[in-house]
mmCIF file of C-alpha atoms and ligand atoms in Angstrom:
data_model
loop_
_atom_site.group_PDB
_atom_site.id
_atom_site.type_symbol
_atom_site.label_atom_id
_atom_site.label_comp_id
_atom_site.label_asym_id
_atom_site.label_seq_id
_atom_site.Cartn_x
_atom_site.Cartn_y
_atom_site.Cartn_z
ATOM 1 C CA MET A 1 99.839 -42.169 108.567
ATOM 2 C CA SER A 2 101.270 -44.347 111.341
ATOM 3 C CA LEU A 3 104.374 -46.298 110.440
ATOM 4 C CA PRO A 4 103.669 -49.611 108.700
ATOM 5 C CA GLN A 5 104.910 -52.707 110.508
ATOM 6 C CA HIS A 6 105.062 -55.138 107.597
ATOM 7 C CA ILE A 7 106.162 -53.844 104.215
ATOM 8 C CA VAL A 8 105.987 -55.867 100.996
ATOM 9 C CA ILE A 9 107.903 -54.501 98.026
ATOM 10 C CA LEU A 10 107.524 -55.764 94.449
ATOM 11 C CA THR A 11 110.246 -54.871 91.973
ATOM 12 C CA GLY A 12 110.516 -55.208 88.202
ATOM 13 C CA ALA A 13 113.030 -54.513 85.469
ATOM 14 C CA GLY A 14 112.941 -50.734 86.064
ATOM 15 C CA VAL A 15 114.893 -51.094 89.305
ATOM 16 C CA SER A 16 117.831 -52.567 87.362
ATOM 17 C CA ALA A 17 117.608 -50.294 84.290
ATOM 18 C CA GLU A 18 120.220 -47.901 85.657
ATOM 19 C CA SER A 19 122.569 -50.836 86.258
ATOM 20 C CA GLY A 20 122.584 -51.207 82.464
ATOM 21 C CA ILE A 21 120.094 -54.054 82.135
ATOM 22 C CA ASP A 22 117.432 -53.372 79.513
ATOM 23 C CA THR A 23 113.813 -53.512 80.596
ATOM 24 C CA PHE A 24 111.485 -55.827 78.693
ATOM 25 C CA ARG A 25 108.943 -53.443 77.245
ATOM 26 C CA SER A 26 110.450 -49.989 76.932
ATOM 27 C CA GLY A 27 113.943 -50.276 75.485
ATOM 28 C CA ALA A 28 115.419 -48.293 78.377
ATOM 29 C CA ASN A 29 118.955 -46.890 78.272
ATOM 30 C CA GLY A 30 118.384 -45.885 74.664
ATOM 31 C CA GLY A 31 118.866 -49.480 73.554
ATOM 32 C CA PRO A 32 116.483 -52.003 72.074
ATOM 33 C CA SER A 33 114.265 -53.880 74.491
ATOM 34 C CA LEU A 34 115.313 -57.400 75.328
ATOM 35 C CA TRP A 35 112.538 -59.007 73.367
ATOM 36 C CA GLU A 36 113.204 -57.064 70.196
ATOM 37 C CA GLN A 37 115.974 -59.395 69.089
ATOM 38 C CA HIS A 38 113.859 -62.410 70.013
ATOM 39 C CA ARG A 39 110.138 -62.901 70.096
ATOM 40 C CA VAL A 40 109.029 -63.954 73.579
ATOM 41 C CA GLU A 41 107.541 -67.156 72.191
ATOM 42 C CA ASP A 42 110.910 -68.056 70.630
ATOM 43 C CA VAL A 43 112.919 -68.001 73.851
ATOM 44 C CA ALA A 44 110.796 -67.772 76.992
ATOM 45 C CA THR A 45 108.255 -70.549 76.814
ATOM 46 C CA PRO A 46 108.447 -74.290 77.555
ATOM 47 C CA GLU A 47 107.286 -74.897 73.973
ATOM 48 C CA ALA A 48 110.271 -72.932 72.632
ATOM 49 C CA PHE A 49 112.634 -75.055 74.705
ATOM 50 C CA VAL A 50 111.187 -78.242 73.191
ATOM 51 C CA ARG A 51 111.224 -76.782 69.661
ATOM 52 C CA ASP A 52 114.717 -75.249 69.651
ATOM 53 C CA PRO A 53 116.647 -75.949 72.865
ATOM 54 C CA ASP A 54 119.934 -74.620 71.419
ATOM 55 C CA LEU A 55 118.389 -71.209 70.691
ATOM 56 C CA VAL A 56 116.910 -70.985 74.181
ATOM 57 C CA LEU A 57 120.072 -72.176 75.961
ATOM 58 C CA ARG A 58 122.263 -69.795 73.941
ATOM 59 C CA PHE A 59 119.946 -66.885 74.724
ATOM 60 C CA TYR A 60 120.025 -67.575 78.461
ATOM 61 C CA ASP A 61 123.788 -68.291 78.436
ATOM 62 C CA MET A 62 124.239 -64.812 76.953
ATOM 63 C CA ARG A 63 121.977 -63.210 79.566
ATOM 64 C CA ARG A 64 123.671 -65.140 82.407
ATOM 65 C CA ALA A 65 127.096 -63.925 81.268
ATOM 66 C CA ALA A 66 125.880 -60.338 80.783
ATOM 67 C CA ILE A 67 124.295 -59.852 84.209
ATOM 68 C CA GLN A 68 127.457 -60.950 85.991
ATOM 69 C CA GLU A 69 129.173 -57.805 84.709
ATOM 70 C CA LYS A 70 126.462 -55.526 86.121
ATOM 71 C CA LEU A 71 126.474 -53.926 89.542
ATOM 72 C CA PRO A 72 123.675 -53.156 92.005
ATOM 73 C CA ASN A 73 122.657 -49.485 91.954
ATOM 74 C CA ALA A 74 121.502 -47.004 94.594
ATOM 75 C CA ALA A 75 117.918 -48.320 94.437
ATOM 76 C CA HIS A 76 118.951 -51.926 95.173
ATOM 77 C CA ARG A 77 121.182 -50.713 97.999
ATOM 78 C CA ALA A 78 118.455 -48.525 99.518
ATOM 79 C CA LEU A 79 116.026 -51.473 99.660
ATOM 80 C CA ALA A 80 118.649 -53.633 101.406
ATOM 81 C CA ARG A 81 119.240 -50.770 103.880
ATOM 82 C CA LEU A 82 115.511 -50.537 104.576
ATOM 83 C CA GLU A 83 115.278 -54.283 105.271
ATOM 84 C CA ARG A 84 118.142 -54.107 107.789
ATOM 85 C CA ALA A 85 116.875 -50.978 109.529
ATOM 86 C CA TRP A 86 113.152 -51.699 109.732
ATOM 87 C CA PRO A 87 113.007 -54.197 112.648
ATOM 88 C CA ALA A 88 114.998 -51.711 114.769
ATOM 89 C CA LYS A 89 112.740 -48.837 113.761
ATOM 90 C CA VAL A 90 109.431 -50.690 114.225
ATOM 91 C CA PRO A 91 109.438 -53.537 116.782
ATOM 92 C CA GLY A 92 108.536 -56.789 115.032
ATOM 93 C CA GLY A 93 108.699 -55.009 111.702
ATOM 94 C CA SER A 94 109.619 -56.732 108.453
ATOM 95 C CA VAL A 95 110.407 -55.959 104.844
ATOM 96 C CA THR A 96 109.736 -58.663 102.247
ATOM 97 C CA LEU A 97 111.170 -58.056 98.802
ATOM 98 C CA VAL A 98 109.414 -59.887 95.981
ATOM 99 C CA THR A 99 111.192 -59.456 92.672
ATOM 100 C CA GLN A 100 110.278 -60.370 89.118
ATOM 101 C CA ASN A 101 113.911 -59.793 88.189
ATOM 102 C CA VAL A 102 116.238 -62.712 87.564
ATOM 103 C CA ASP A 103 119.450 -60.667 87.665
ATOM 104 C CA ASP A 104 120.753 -61.354 91.209
ATOM 105 C CA LEU A 105 121.302 -57.628 91.897
ATOM 106 C CA HIS A 106 119.031 -57.438 94.979
ATOM 107 C CA ARG A 107 120.897 -60.339 96.585
ATOM 108 C CA ARG A 108 124.250 -58.786 95.737
ATOM 109 C CA ALA A 109 123.101 -55.478 97.235
ATOM 110 C CA GLY A 110 122.405 -57.313 100.513
ATOM 111 C CA SER A 111 118.651 -58.051 100.525
ATOM 112 C CA ASP A 112 118.058 -61.301 102.453
ATOM 113 C CA ASN A 113 114.296 -61.578 102.763
ATOM 114 C CA LEU A 114 114.045 -61.930 99.014
ATOM 115 C CA ILE A 115 111.607 -63.897 96.851
ATOM 116 C CA PRO A 116 112.742 -64.136 93.188
ATOM 117 C CA MET A 117 109.335 -65.190 91.874
ATOM 118 C CA HIS A 118 110.448 -65.542 88.231
ATOM 119 C CA GLY A 119 113.586 -67.590 89.045
ATOM 120 C CA GLN A 120 117.241 -66.637 88.739
ATOM 121 C CA HIS A 121 119.831 -66.530 85.970
ATOM 122 C CA LEU A 122 122.526 -67.816 88.335
ATOM 123 C CA SER A 123 120.729 -71.082 88.986
ATOM 124 C CA ALA A 124 120.194 -74.215 86.911
ATOM 125 C CA TRP A 125 117.325 -76.645 87.392
ATOM 126 C CA CYS A 126 117.608 -80.361 86.644
ATOM 127 C CA THR A 127 114.373 -81.529 85.076
ATOM 128 C CA ALA A 128 115.402 -85.164 85.666
ATOM 129 C CA CYS A 129 115.856 -85.106 89.463
ATOM 130 C CA ASP A 130 114.326 -81.683 90.326
ATOM 131 C CA SER A 131 117.519 -80.403 91.980
ATOM 132 C CA ARG A 132 118.724 -76.813 91.710
ATOM 133 C CA HIS A 133 122.323 -75.656 91.480
ATOM 134 C CA ALA A 134 124.141 -72.330 91.709
ATOM 135 C CA TRP A 135 125.293 -71.811 88.113
ATOM 136 C CA THR A 136 127.455 -69.155 86.495
ATOM 137 C CA GLY A 137 128.695 -70.867 83.311
ATOM 138 C CA PRO A 138 126.984 -71.925 80.085
ATOM 139 C CA LEU A 139 124.371 -74.674 79.675
ATOM 140 C CA ILE A 140 124.624 -75.023 75.883
ATOM 141 C CA ASP A 141 127.093 -77.936 76.113
ATOM 142 C CA ARG A 142 124.579 -79.944 78.204
ATOM 143 C CA PRO A 143 126.695 -80.350 81.357
ATOM 144 C CA PRO A 144 125.681 -83.207 83.677
ATOM 145 C CA CYS A 145 123.541 -82.436 86.703
ATOM 146 C CA PRO A 146 125.860 -82.407 89.786
ATOM 147 C CA THR A 147 123.258 -84.473 91.677
ATOM 148 C CA CYS A 148 122.089 -87.187 89.245
ATOM 149 C CA GLY A 149 124.519 -86.883 86.320
ATOM 150 C CA THR A 150 121.781 -86.516 83.708
ATOM 151 C CA ALA A 151 122.253 -83.896 80.999
ATOM 152 C CA ALA A 152 118.893 -82.319 81.776
ATOM 153 C CA LEU A 153 119.720 -78.880 83.171
ATOM 154 C CA ARG A 154 117.654 -75.892 82.055
ATOM 155 C CA PRO A 155 117.665 -72.225 83.045
ATOM 156 C CA ASP A 156 115.961 -71.817 86.433
ATOM 157 C CA ILE A 157 113.680 -69.176 84.956
ATOM 158 C CA VAL A 158 109.880 -69.092 85.097
ATOM 159 C CA TRP A 159 108.784 -68.991 81.470
ATOM 160 C CA PHE A 160 105.488 -67.693 80.114
ATOM 161 C CA GLY A 161 102.809 -70.240 80.902
ATOM 162 C CA GLU A 162 104.664 -71.554 84.002
ATOM 163 C CA VAL A 163 103.708 -70.946 87.620
ATOM 164 C CA PRO A 164 105.856 -68.373 89.481
ATOM 165 C CA TYR A 165 107.861 -69.581 92.462
ATOM 166 C CA ARG A 166 106.917 -69.305 96.125
ATOM 167 C CA MET A 167 103.394 -68.006 95.638
ATOM 168 C CA ASP A 168 102.449 -69.350 99.106
ATOM 169 C CA ASP A 169 105.219 -67.290 100.745
ATOM 170 C CA ILE A 170 104.144 -64.247 98.744
ATOM 171 C CA HIS A 171 100.506 -64.635 99.802
ATOM 172 C CA ASP A 172 101.559 -65.066 103.465
ATOM 173 C CA ALA A 173 103.593 -61.853 103.293
ATOM 174 C CA MET A 174 100.808 -59.998 101.477
ATOM 175 C CA ALA A 175 98.256 -61.109 104.083
ATOM 176 C CA ARG A 176 100.291 -59.351 106.803
ATOM 177 C CA ALA A 177 101.244 -56.263 104.798
ATOM 178 C CA ASP A 178 100.376 -52.757 106.006
ATOM 179 C CA LEU A 179 102.176 -51.199 103.065
ATOM 180 C CA PHE A 180 102.662 -52.512 99.532
ATOM 181 C CA VAL A 181 105.160 -50.753 97.278
ATOM 182 C CA SER A 182 105.605 -51.498 93.576
ATOM 183 C CA ILE A 183 108.860 -50.340 91.974
ATOM 184 C CA GLY A 184 109.878 -50.282 88.307
ATOM 185 C CA THR A 185 107.334 -52.677 86.870
ATOM 186 C CA SER A 186 104.914 -52.042 84.015
ATOM 187 C CA GLY A 187 102.118 -54.095 85.579
ATOM 188 C CA ALA A 188 101.707 -56.074 82.363
ATOM 189 C CA VAL A 189 102.430 -59.568 83.671
ATOM 190 C CA TYR A 190 100.277 -61.523 86.109
ATOM 191 C CA PRO A 191 100.165 -62.648 88.859
ATOM 192 C CA ALA A 192 102.519 -59.853 90.016
ATOM 193 C CA ALA A 193 100.377 -57.216 88.310
ATOM 194 C CA GLY A 194 97.466 -58.250 90.568
ATOM 195 C CA PHE A 195 99.306 -57.826 93.883
ATOM 196 C CA VAL A 196 98.192 -54.212 94.253
ATOM 197 C CA ARG A 197 94.537 -55.269 94.140
ATOM 198 C CA LEU A 198 95.250 -57.955 96.726
ATOM 199 C CA ALA A 199 96.883 -55.309 98.909
ATOM 200 C CA ARG A 200 93.866 -53.019 98.555
ATOM 201 C CA GLU A 201 91.515 -55.862 99.493
ATOM 202 C CA ILE A 202 93.323 -56.454 102.790
ATOM 203 C CA GLY A 203 93.430 -52.732 103.551
ATOM 204 C CA ALA A 204 97.151 -52.028 103.024
ATOM 205 C CA GLU A 205 98.439 -48.654 101.899
ATOM 206 C CA THR A 206 99.808 -48.821 98.347
ATOM 207 C CA LEU A 207 102.566 -46.824 96.689
ATOM 208 C CA GLU A 208 103.952 -46.932 93.166
ATOM 209 C CA LEU A 209 107.511 -45.777 92.374
ATOM 210 C CA ASN A 210 108.165 -45.849 88.645
ATOM 211 C CA LEU A 211 109.514 -43.919 85.689
ATOM 212 C CA ASP A 212 106.107 -43.943 83.981
ATOM 213 C CA ARG A 213 102.706 -44.837 85.313
ATOM 214 C CA SER A 214 102.132 -48.599 85.183
ATOM 215 C CA GLN A 215 99.042 -50.201 83.711
ATOM 216 C CA GLY A 216 97.563 -50.658 87.195
ATOM 217 C CA SER A 217 98.462 -47.158 88.363
ATOM 218 C CA ALA A 218 94.895 -46.239 89.294
ATOM 219 C CA TRP A 219 94.917 -48.921 92.013
ATOM 220 C CA PHE A 220 97.649 -47.182 94.019
ATOM 221 C CA HIS A 221 96.930 -44.629 96.754
ATOM 222 C CA ASP A 222 100.023 -42.705 95.721
ATOM 223 C CA THR A 223 102.425 -42.634 92.745
ATOM 224 C CA ARG A 224 105.872 -41.047 92.561
ATOM 225 C CA LEU A 225 107.497 -40.818 89.152
ATOM 226 C CA GLY A 226 111.231 -40.657 88.446
ATOM 227 C CA PRO A 227 114.329 -42.799 87.971
ATOM 228 C CA ALA A 228 114.638 -45.556 90.571
ATOM 229 C CA THR A 229 118.121 -44.491 91.707
ATOM 230 C CA GLN A 230 116.630 -41.192 92.862
ATOM 231 C CA ILE A 231 113.100 -41.906 94.009
ATOM 232 C CA VAL A 232 113.821 -45.176 95.837
ATOM 233 C CA PRO A 233 116.626 -43.857 98.106
ATOM 234 C CA ASP A 234 114.553 -40.680 98.699
ATOM 235 C CA TRP A 235 111.528 -42.733 99.755
ATOM 236 C CA VAL A 236 113.644 -44.994 102.015
ATOM 237 C CA ASP A 237 115.315 -41.979 103.665
ATOM 238 C CA GLU A 238 111.935 -40.360 104.204
ATOM 239 C CA LEU A 239 110.477 -43.510 105.761
ATOM 240 C CA LEU A 240 113.465 -44.029 108.056
ATOM 241 C CA LYS A 241 113.285 -40.398 109.214
ATOM 242 C CA THR A 242 109.538 -40.483 109.933
ATOM 243 C CA PRO A 243 109.074 -40.406 113.722
HETATM 244 N N1 APR B 1 113.551 -46.233 87.104
HETATM 245 C C1 APR B 1 112.302 -46.663 87.437
HETATM 246 N N2 APR B 1 111.493 -47.295 86.589
HETATM 247 C C2 APR B 1 111.950 -47.508 85.342
HETATM 248 C C3 APR B 1 113.224 -47.098 84.912
HETATM 249 C C4 APR B 1 114.047 -46.425 85.860
HETATM 250 N N3 APR B 1 115.269 -45.979 85.566
HETATM 251 N N4 APR B 1 113.371 -47.441 83.605
HETATM 252 C C5 APR B 1 112.235 -48.050 83.243
HETATM 253 N N5 APR B 1 111.364 -48.082 84.284
HETATM 254 C C6 APR B 1 110.020 -48.654 84.344
HETATM 255 C C7 APR B 1 109.215 -48.508 83.073
HETATM 256 O O1 APR B 1 108.507 -47.272 83.104
HETATM 257 C C8 APR B 1 108.274 -49.711 83.152
HETATM 258 O O2 APR B 1 107.078 -49.386 83.847
HETATM 259 O O3 APR B 1 110.160 -50.043 84.553
HETATM 260 C C9 APR B 1 109.062 -50.726 83.986
HETATM 261 C C10 APR B 1 109.606 -51.908 83.212
HETATM 262 O O4 APR B 1 108.539 -52.675 82.715
HETATM 263 P P1 APR B 1 108.793 -54.054 81.960
HETATM 264 O O5 APR B 1 109.869 -53.877 80.954
HETATM 265 O O6 APR B 1 107.470 -54.527 81.483
HETATM 266 O O7 APR B 1 109.387 -55.023 83.103
HETATM 267 P P2 APR B 1 108.623 -55.832 84.222
HETATM 268 O O8 APR B 1 107.398 -55.126 84.671
HETATM 269 O O9 APR B 1 109.631 -56.202 85.243
HETATM 270 O O10 APR B 1 108.202 -57.153 83.438
HETATM 271 C C11 APR B 1 107.545 -58.168 84.140
HETATM 272 O O11 APR B 1 107.596 -59.632 82.265
HETATM 273 O O12 APR B 1 108.743 -60.437 80.436
HETATM 274 C C12 APR B 1 108.352 -60.708 81.721
HETATM 275 O O13 APR B 1 109.254 -62.234 83.231
HETATM 276 C C13 APR B 1 109.495 -60.976 82.645
HETATM 277 O O14 APR B 1 109.760 -60.365 84.967
HETATM 278 C C14 APR B 1 109.373 -59.886 83.685
HETATM 279 C C15 APR B 1 107.914 -59.528 83.625
#
């Protein structure tokens, strides 16, 4: 295969599992899965926020505090390395990293061309004036929005039933892609789960890197199974060494 010029990578919770952040559906790291303590409908829907805002804000305050103690792992770092190296390796080349994760670890590992399609824990969104703010502290005490002063900040997270962010940018990147790589996602949640089919339609090569086969595994040309901290750096090294 000739080297791809434009690479689009989709990541999910599996890429952060070895940083100590539980995945949603498998209870990785021997612990309970995130949703086991809370039903999804109780914390991650707009309806839940209307019904019991304190429960939802407390849940996300806890998550926001927890992720700040976690560190990027070798998989996050390898993807940042690939993004930096690719334009030098392939003239005009690009790596676009689309993540479903809200944990900030790709950014902290150094990925710049990053699309956090499900939002970010370290951001708060004012529903009164539609401004967004870098946020590390709690929201439970209803702090005023730094822009308009209204106490209307919510987690800047895409909840079930809401439209993921930057879908136009994702479709633009997908339309150019020669290679689509899915890493550490179960393929259970759309629209991300449908990206592999989109990639196939436009003729891109497709590769899955995951601990277990995802639900859409049959759509990929190739699948490599293993922990992300091993198989992602191995794949990046291999790609960068390919003449
Ligand atoms: N290395 C690689 N993959 C791993 C590892 C690991 N160490 N540990 C777990 N995995 C894989 C699992 O095999 C599984 O396929 O990561 C995947 C995690 O799947 P989910 O928990 O379903 O997470 P994800 O696909 O990111 O969920 C998508 O669902 O709840 C929503 O908005 C939330 O963004 C999330 C979306």
